[in-house]
Structure formats: structure tokens, C-alpha cells
Coordinates of C-alpha atoms in Angstrom, one line a residue:
M134 CA 14.4 8.4 2.7
I135 CA 13.1 7.3 6.3
A136 CA 14.8 10.2 7.8
A137 CA 13.5 12.6 5.4
N138 CA 9.9 11.3 6.7
L139 CA 10.6 11.8 10.1
L140 CA 11.1 15.2 9.2
Y141 CA 8.2 15.6 7.2
L142 CA 6.1 14.0 10.4
A143 CA 7.6 16.6 12.6
A144 CA 6.3 19.2 10.3
R145 CA 3.1 17.6 10.6
L146 CA 3.5 17.7 14.3
Q147 CA 4.2 21.3 14.3
N148 CA 2.0 22.3 11.6
P149 CA -0.7 20.1 9.5
S150 CA -0.4 21.8 6.6
N151 CA 2.9 21.7 6.4
I152 CA 3.7 19.6 3.0
K153 CA 6.9 20.9 1.6
P154 CA 9.4 18.3 2.8
M155 CA 7.2 15.8 1.1
I156 CA 7.5 17.7 -2.2
I157 CA 10.9 18.2 -2.1
L158 CA 11.2 14.3 -1.0
L159 CA 9.1 12.9 -3.7
V160 CA 10.3 15.4 -6.3
G161 CA 13.6 14.6 -5.7
F162 CA 13.2 11.0 -5.2
S163 CA 11.2 10.4 -8.1
A164 CA 13.8 12.8 -10.6
F165 CA 16.4 10.2 -9.4
I166 CA 14.6 7.1 -10.0
I167 CA 13.5 8.7 -13.9
Y168 CA 16.8 9.5 -14.2
R169 CA 18.4 6.0 -13.2
W170 CA 15.6 4.4 -15.2
K171 CA 17.2 1.3 -17.2
N172 CA 18.8 0.9 -14.2
F173 CA 16.5 0.1 -12.0
L174 CA 14.1 -1.3 -14.5
Y175 CA 17.0 -3.9 -15.2
N176 CA 15.4 -5.3 -12.1
F177 CA 12.1 -5.7 -13.3
P178 CA 10.4 -9.0 -15.3
T179 CA 9.5 -7.8 -18.9
L180 CA 5.8 -8.0 -18.6
N181 CA 6.1 -6.3 -15.0
G182 CA 8.9 -3.3 -16.5
K183 CA 6.3 -2.6 -19.0
L184 CA 3.2 -2.1 -16.6
F185 CA 4.6 -0.4 -14.8
T186 CA 6.5 1.9 -17.1
F187 CA 3.1 2.6 -18.7
Y188 CA 1.1 3.6 -15.6
I189 CA 4.4 6.4 -14.6
V190 CA 4.6 7.8 -17.8
Y191 CA 0.3 7.4 -18.0
I192 CA -0.4 9.0 -14.6
F193 CA 2.7 11.7 -14.4
L194 CA 1.2 13.0 -17.8
A195 CA -2.6 12.8 -16.0
F196 CA -0.1 15.2 -13.6
I197 CA 1.2 17.7 -16.0
R198 CA -2.3 18.0 -17.9
G199 CA -3.5 19.4 -14.2
F200 CA -1.3 22.7 -15.2
T201 CA -2.9 22.9 -19.0
V202 CA -7.0 23.4 -17.1
H203 CA -9.1 26.4 -17.2
N204 CA -7.9 28.1 -13.7
P205 CA -5.6 25.0 -12.7
D206 CA -5.7 24.2 -8.7
Y207 CA -1.8 24.6 -8.1
I208 CA -2.5 23.5 -4.4
V209 CA -4.5 20.1 -5.2
I210 CA -1.5 19.8 -8.1
M211 CA 1.1 19.8 -5.4
S212 CA -0.6 18.2 -2.8
S213 CA -2.4 15.3 -4.0
G214 CA -1.5 15.1 -7.7
I215 CA 2.3 14.7 -7.1
T216 CA 1.8 12.0 -4.2
I217 CA -0.2 10.1 -6.5
S218 CA 1.8 10.2 -9.5
S219 CA 5.1 9.4 -7.2
V220 CA 4.4 7.5 -4.5
M221 CA 4.4 3.9 -6.8
L222 CA 8.1 4.8 -7.5
F223 CA 9.2 3.4 -3.8
S224 CA 8.1 0.0 -5.2
V225 CA 11.7 -0.3 -6.9
I226 CA 13.1 -0.9 -3.1
G227 CA 11.5 -4.3 -2.9
T228 CA 13.2 -5.6 -6.4
R229 CA 16.7 -5.2 -5.4
L230 CA 18.0 -7.5 -2.1
D231 CA 20.4 -4.4 -1.1
M232 CA 18.1 -2.0 -1.0
F233 CA 15.1 -4.1 0.9
R234 CA 18.1 -5.2 3.8
A235 CA 18.7 -1.6 3.9
Y236 CA 15.0 -0.6 4.5
I237 CA 14.6 -3.0 7.2
H238 CA 17.7 -2.0 8.8
Y239 CA 17.0 1.9 9.4
F240 CA 13.8 1.5 9.9
M241 CA 14.5 -0.1 12.7
L242 CA 17.3 2.4 14.0
L243 CA 15.4 5.2 12.9
A244 CA 11.4 4.5 13.1
L245 CA 11.3 2.3 15.6
P246 CA 12.2 4.7 18.7
F247 CA 10.2 7.3 17.0
S248 CA 7.1 5.4 17.1
L249 CA 7.4 5.0 21.2
I250 CA 6.7 9.2 20.9
L251 CA 3.8 8.3 18.4
Y252 CA 2.5 6.1 20.7
S253 CA 2.0 8.4 23.4
I254 CA 0.3 11.6 21.8
T255 CA -2.4 11.8 19.7
I256 CA -2.6 12.3 15.8
V257 CA -5.4 11.5 13.1
G258 CA -4.6 9.6 9.6
T259 CA -1.9 7.3 8.5
N260 CA 0.9 8.3 10.3
D261 CA -0.5 7.2 13.7
F262 CA 1.0 4.6 15.5
P263 CA -0.4 1.4 13.9
H264 CA -0.1 3.0 10.7
F265 CA 3.5 4.0 11.0
L266 CA 4.9 0.5 11.9
S267 CA 2.4 -1.0 9.4
F268 CA 5.9 -2.4 8.2
F269 CA 5.6 -4.9 10.9
Q270 CA 2.6 -6.8 9.4
L271 CA 5.0 -7.8 6.2
L272 CA 7.7 -8.8 8.9
L273 CA 5.3 -11.2 10.4
I274 CA 4.3 -13.3 8.0
A275 CA 8.0 -13.6 7.2
T276 CA 8.6 -14.8 11.1
P277 CA 8.6 -18.4 10.4
F278 CA 11.8 -17.7 8.5
I279 CA 13.3 -15.1 10.9
E280 CA 15.6 -17.0 13.8
G281 CA 16.5 -14.1 16.0
R282 CA 13.9 -14.6 19.4
K283 CA 14.9 -11.2 20.0
I284 CA 12.8 -9.6 16.8
K285 CA 10.2 -12.2 16.3
L286 CA 9.3 -11.1 20.1
L287 CA 9.6 -7.8 18.8
I288 CA 7.2 -8.2 15.7
Y289 CA 4.8 -9.9 18.0
V290 CA 4.6 -6.7 20.2
V291 CA 4.6 -4.1 17.8
N292 CA 1.8 -5.9 15.9
I293 CA -0.2 -6.3 19.5
M294 CA 0.5 -2.9 20.5
S295 CA -1.0 -1.5 17.4
F296 CA -4.1 -4.1 17.3
F297 CA -5.3 -2.8 20.8
Y298 CA -4.1 1.0 19.7
D299 CA -7.1 1.7 17.8
M300 CA -9.7 -1.1 17.8
G301 CA -12.1 1.3 15.5
D302 CA -9.3 1.9 12.8
R303 CA -10.7 -0.5 10.0
S304 CA -7.5 -0.7 8.0
N305 CA -5.3 -1.4 10.4
F306 CA -7.7 -4.0 11.9
L307 CA -8.5 -5.8 8.7
N308 CA -4.5 -6.0 7.9
I309 CA -3.2 -7.3 11.1
L310 CA -6.3 -9.6 11.2
G311 CA -5.4 -10.8 7.3
S312 CA -1.9 -11.0 8.0
L313 CA -2.4 -12.8 11.2
G314 CA -4.9 -15.5 9.1
I315 CA -2.0 -15.8 6.3
L316 CA 0.9 -16.9 9.0
C317 CA -1.6 -19.1 10.8
V318 CA -2.8 -21.4 7.4
Y319 CA 0.5 -21.4 6.7
L320 CA 2.3 -22.8 10.0
F321 CA -1.1 -24.8 10.9
I322 CA -2.3 -25.7 7.4
L323 CA 0.1 -25.3 4.5
R324 CA 3.4 -26.0 6.1
K325 CA 3.6 -29.7 5.4
R326 CA 4.4 -28.5 1.6
L327 CA 0.8 -28.3 0.6
I328 CA 1.7 -24.8 0.1
H329 CA 2.6 -25.0 -3.2
K330 CA 0.0 -27.7 -4.6
F331 CA -2.4 -25.1 -3.4
K332 CA -1.3 -21.7 -5.0
Y333 CA -3.0 -22.1 -8.3
L334 CA -6.1 -21.4 -6.3
Y335 CA -4.7 -18.3 -5.0
V336 CA -5.1 -16.3 -8.3
L337 CA -8.5 -15.9 -7.6
L338 CA -8.1 -13.8 -4.6
P339 CA -7.6 -10.5 -6.6
L340 CA -10.7 -11.1 -8.1
I341 CA -12.7 -10.5 -4.8
P342 CA -12.9 -6.7 -4.9
L343 CA -13.8 -7.2 -8.3
I344 CA -16.9 -9.5 -7.9
L345 CA -18.2 -7.0 -5.1
V346 CA -17.9 -3.9 -7.5
I347 CA -19.9 -5.9 -10.2
A348 CA -22.5 -7.3 -7.4
A349 CA -23.1 -3.9 -6.5
L350 CA -23.6 -2.1 -10.0
Y351 CA -25.3 -4.7 -11.7
F352 CA -26.8 -6.6 -9.0
Q353 CA -27.6 -4.2 -6.4
F354 CA -25.8 -6.2 -3.7
N355 CA -24.1 -3.7 -1.1
F356 CA -21.6 -6.1 0.7
F357 CA -20.7 -3.4 3.3
E358 CA -24.5 -2.4 3.5
Y359 CA -25.6 -5.7 4.2
L360 CA -22.5 -6.4 7.2
S361 CA -23.3 -3.2 8.8
G362 CA -27.0 -3.8 8.8
Q363 CA -25.9 -7.0 10.6
D364 CA -23.7 -5.3 13.5
E365 CA -25.0 -1.7 13.7
G366 CA -22.8 0.8 15.0
N367 CA -19.7 -1.5 14.3
D368 CA -17.2 1.0 12.6
V369 CA -15.1 -1.8 11.2
V370 CA -18.0 -3.2 9.0
A371 CA -20.0 0.3 8.5
D372 CA -20.5 1.4 5.2
S373 CA -18.6 4.6 4.6
R374 CA -17.4 4.1 1.2
T375 CA -20.4 4.2 -1.1
G376 CA -21.0 7.7 -1.2
I377 CA -17.6 8.3 -2.1
Y378 CA -17.5 5.7 -4.8
M379 CA -20.8 7.9 -5.9
D380 CA -19.3 10.5 -5.5
V381 CA -15.8 10.1 -7.9
W382 CA -18.0 8.4 -10.5
S383 CA -20.6 11.5 -10.8
G384 CA -17.7 14.0 -10.9
L385 CA -16.3 11.8 -13.8
G386 CA -19.6 11.7 -15.6
D387 CA -20.6 15.4 -14.9
N388 CA -17.2 15.8 -16.6
D389 CA -17.0 13.7 -19.1
A390 CA -14.1 12.3 -17.6
Y391 CA -14.6 8.7 -17.6
W392 CA -11.7 7.5 -19.3
F393 CA -8.6 9.9 -18.6
G394 CA -9.6 11.5 -15.7
L395 CA -9.7 14.8 -14.0
T396 CA -6.4 15.4 -14.0
S397 CA -4.1 16.1 -11.2
S398 CA -6.3 19.5 -10.7
G399 CA -9.9 17.9 -10.5
R400 CA -12.2 18.4 -8.1
Y401 CA -15.9 17.0 -7.4
H402 CA -18.4 17.4 -5.5
T403 CA -19.4 15.1 -2.4
H404 CA -22.2 14.4 -0.6
L405 CA -20.2 15.2 2.9
A406 CA -20.6 18.8 2.1
D407 CA -24.5 18.5 2.7
L408 CA -23.5 17.2 6.2
I409 CA -22.1 18.7 9.5
N410 CA -19.1 20.3 9.2
G411 CA -19.8 20.5 4.8
D412 CA -18.2 23.8 4.5
Y413 CA -14.8 21.9 4.6
Y414 CA -15.6 20.3 1.4
F415 CA -18.0 23.1 -0.1
A416 CA -15.2 23.5 -3.2
G417 CA -14.9 19.8 -4.1
R418 CA -12.8 16.9 -3.0
S419 CA -9.7 16.0 -4.6
F420 CA -8.7 13.6 -2.4
C421 CA -10.5 10.9 -0.6
E422 CA -9.4 7.7 2.0
T423 CA -9.7 5.0 -1.1
N424 CA -6.8 4.4 -2.6
I425 CA -8.2 3.1 -6.3
L426 CA -10.7 6.2 -6.0
N427 CA -7.5 8.3 -6.4
V428 CA -6.0 6.8 -9.2
L429 CA -9.9 6.6 -11.0
S430 CA -10.2 10.2 -10.3
M431 CA -7.0 11.5 -11.7
S432 CA -6.2 9.6 -14.7
G433 CA -9.7 7.8 -15.0
L434 CA -10.5 4.4 -15.9
C435 CA -7.0 4.1 -18.3
G436 CA -5.0 4.8 -15.1
A437 CA -6.9 2.7 -12.9
F438 CA -6.7 -0.4 -15.5
L439 CA -2.8 0.3 -15.9
Y440 CA -2.4 1.0 -11.8
L441 CA -4.6 -2.6 -11.0
S442 CA -2.8 -4.6 -13.8
F443 CA 0.4 -4.0 -12.6
L444 CA -0.6 -4.7 -8.6
V445 CA -2.3 -7.7 -10.3
S446 CA 1.0 -8.7 -12.7
C447 CA 3.1 -8.6 -9.4
I448 CA 0.9 -10.7 -7.5
Y449 CA 0.8 -13.5 -10.0
Y450 CA 4.5 -13.3 -10.7
A451 CA 5.4 -14.4 -7.3
L452 CA 2.9 -17.2 -7.2
R453 CA 4.2 -18.6 -10.5
N454 CA 8.0 -18.4 -9.8
S455 CA 8.4 -18.6 -6.1
N456 CA 11.0 -21.1 -5.0
N457 CA 10.5 -21.0 -1.4
D458 CA 7.3 -20.6 1.0
F459 CA 7.8 -17.2 2.0
C460 CA 7.3 -15.6 -1.6
I461 CA 4.1 -17.6 -1.7
L462 CA 3.0 -15.8 1.9
L463 CA 4.2 -12.6 0.3
A464 CA 1.8 -12.8 -2.4
L465 CA -0.8 -14.2 -0.2
Y466 CA -0.1 -10.3 1.7
S467 CA -0.2 -8.7 -1.4
C468 CA -3.7 -9.9 -2.5
L469 CA -4.5 -8.6 1.2
K470 CA -3.0 -5.3 -0.1
F471 CA -4.9 -5.3 -3.3
C472 CA -8.1 -6.0 -1.3
M473 CA -7.5 -3.3 1.0
I474 CA -6.6 -0.5 -2.1
F475 CA -10.7 -0.5 -2.7
I476 CA -11.3 0.4 1.2
E477 CA -8.5 2.2 2.0
E478 CA -4.5 2.2 1.5
I479 CA -4.9 6.4 1.3
Q480 CA -1.3 7.7 -1.2
D481 CA 0.6 10.1 1.0
F482 CA 4.0 10.3 1.9
S483 CA 3.9 8.0 5.2
L484 CA 5.9 4.9 5.8
N485 CA 2.5 3.3 5.8
H486 CA 2.3 3.9 2.5
I487 CA 6.1 3.5 1.3
S488 CA 5.6 -0.2 2.9
F489 CA 2.3 -0.6 0.7
A490 CA 5.0 0.0 -2.5
L491 CA 8.0 -1.9 -2.0
T492 CA 5.6 -5.2 -1.4
F493 CA 5.0 -5.2 -4.6
G494 CA 8.1 -4.8 -5.6
L495 CA 9.4 -7.6 -3.9
C496 CA 6.9 -10.1 -5.2
I497 CA 9.0 -9.6 -8.6
N498 CA 12.2 -9.9 -7.0
N499 CA 13.9 -12.6 -9.1
S500 CA 16.6 -12.7 -6.7
L501 CA 14.2 -13.5 -3.7
L502 CA 12.1 -15.9 -5.8
K503 CA 14.7 -17.8 -6.8
M504 CA 16.1 -18.5 -2.8
T505 CA 15.5 -21.6 -1.3
N506 CA 13.6 -21.6 2.5
D507 CA 16.8 -21.8 4.2
E508 CA 18.0 -19.2 1.9
I509 CA 15.4 -16.8 2.8
K510 CA 16.7 -16.9 6.6
Q511 CA 19.8 -16.9 5.9
Y512 CA 18.7 -13.4 4.2
F513 CA 16.8 -12.2 7.1
K514 CA 19.8 -12.8 9.4
I515 CA 21.7 -10.3 7.4
C516 CA 18.7 -7.8 7.8
F517 CA 18.2 -6.5 11.2
P518 CA 20.7 -4.3 13.2
K519 CA 23.2 -7.4 15.4
Y520 CA 21.6 -6.1 18.8
L521 CA 18.5 -7.6 17.4
A522 CA 19.4 -10.2 15.1
H523 CA 20.0 -13.4 18.2

């Protein structure tokens, strides 16, 4: 899978419009998962498995509906449509210890050396250096349970390099600071057995983005407008999403598609068409940088509800059933990623989004949840290549 991603990235570097490797791999991986559905679903807790199944079936139907509309846009269907409908299948990687261990192992052997090439060139989007190695943000919160000095040093160095690579990149900035904040809170506040006493307060964290949406809709309080007004010119707090939210919502309303979406072939008018270089968006937009808006535009409120329900159920399952500190930190990290889908976390075939998907799979990995802190440390010892394990 990682090797195929590197081939996709190499194709993108040569020809940015080349999406054939992505399509081939996603179709192949999706077909394999669906063929072995019962085997993989066996690792899911009952509620999470049902929500995951409902979402995958529903989003697949939204994908098929794209072929039935008048004058279907096959380019949109075979690019953004197939990505949105398939990429969450990668969460199954996190539900099995052997698959997650293999992912870490080959990530270090293949992706890490290749990242040095990315560091020396300029590439736009989620395949730049920080996004390509965003998996190290998850490893950062695991450092209290990793005993090898070499791998811990590597994790710190990669995160520092990613942070300073482009400090104007909002998603990278917030993700690294959020991961570091979770780690610091654990090390300096919650480590002395307090972490389990507070874990039921953490269930409020996924409500943060929903509260902000309600505040904007019903009380006309836009949190990002407020921040951008306090610090003008700062790209990190700039309000670049309100217009996109309005575009998607207007597009659903214009097509009377609030509940079931615009399908995988749908486009919506965007305010960007009226700006400089707007010709690119003249035909409408089918995809944007905000994760949840892509699900909403393609599958409507029903699809967005199923998607959010699955993600939240994974977080709550980890908080409720964790027998070790790492899985509580993992749930907090998943809360961070959940909040980020309302801002960024674009769905595409990159290691960035594969790492996003498998994070929620880890939250419902019963074998991982049942481990003690000492067993977690023993597990991480066998996850890394031998030259980094000590």
C-alpha cells in the first residue's frame, strides 16, 4: 500500500493530473476489503461495525447515483467521488495489531527515506513533507511508551522539521501543536493516575466543533471571524472556510439535495469563481479542502450524520474501554482529528489521510485497548525496524 502511494506521488510529481495509480489502488483495496468484509468486520465492536457498514453502503450508493444523473461528470466521479467513498476503508488497518505493526514497519523503511526528497522540493497539497509524515504526530503522543532512544529522537526531529517547514500551513500547525499539547498534559498533569479519573470529561471534546457551528448558525457568532479580526494577516487564524461552507449549503439548497447530497458527480457554485483566477472554478466545484463538507456535498445530511456518528463512536469506545494510558491519549488525539475535519483533513490518496483513517480504527482495536501500559511498551518494541528499536 505504501509502495503504491509512493508510485502515485511519483506520478503526481511528473504529471499533477495523473490519478490513475490512485484509482487502481483504491478500487483494488476497496474490492479486497468488501470481499473479506466479514473477516475484517469481526474486529469491529458491534455498534461501531454497524455504523461503519451503514456509512460505507450509503456512501457507495451516493457514488453509484453519480452515474444516474443527467450528464454525469465522469472526471469528478473517478477522482473525488471514488476517493470520498473509499478512503475510510483504510481504518481497518488500525483494527488489527499485525496490520498496524506492518504499517509502522514499512512506513519507516519506505516512506521515511522518500520524505527526504520531498523536503528538498516544493509540492502543493497533502503530499508535501509535513503531510506526508503526519503519521509522526500520532507517534509523538506514543513516545512515553516507546523505549528506543533512536526512534524517540527521530520522532522529535521529524515533528520539529515539519513544524518549521511551513508555519503558515494551518492544518500542520494545529495538528502538531495539538499533539504536543496532549503529550505535555499527560506528562506533567495526568500521568500520576489522574488520567483515568478525568476520562469521562473528555467526551465533551467532540462537541466543540458542533457548538461552534450552532453558534454561527443561530447566534451569528463566527469564531474564526473573531480570531482573524484579532490577528489580521495571520494565515493560521484567517477565516477561509465560512465562504466554502456557504457555497456547499447553497449548492445543496439549489438542487434540493439537503438530505441525500449532490452524488459523486455533483458540482456547486463557489464564490471563488468571482475572484482572481476564478476561471478554474467556472464550472463549479466538486471538492474542497474541508473533510466534512466533501461528505456533506456528496451524500447530504444523512451521509454526514453516519460519518460523524462512526467517528464519535470510535472515540467514545476508546475512552470507555481503555485499560492503558496510551489508548486514552489516542482518543484525545482522535478528538483533535475529529475537530480538524471541520477545517481541513482533505480526503485523498495520501499517507496523510490513510493515517487519519487508521487512527479511528485503533480506537476500536480491542486487543490494543485491553493491554496494560507495560504490554503497550512491549508491543511498540516489535513495531519498529531493528536498527531503530534501541
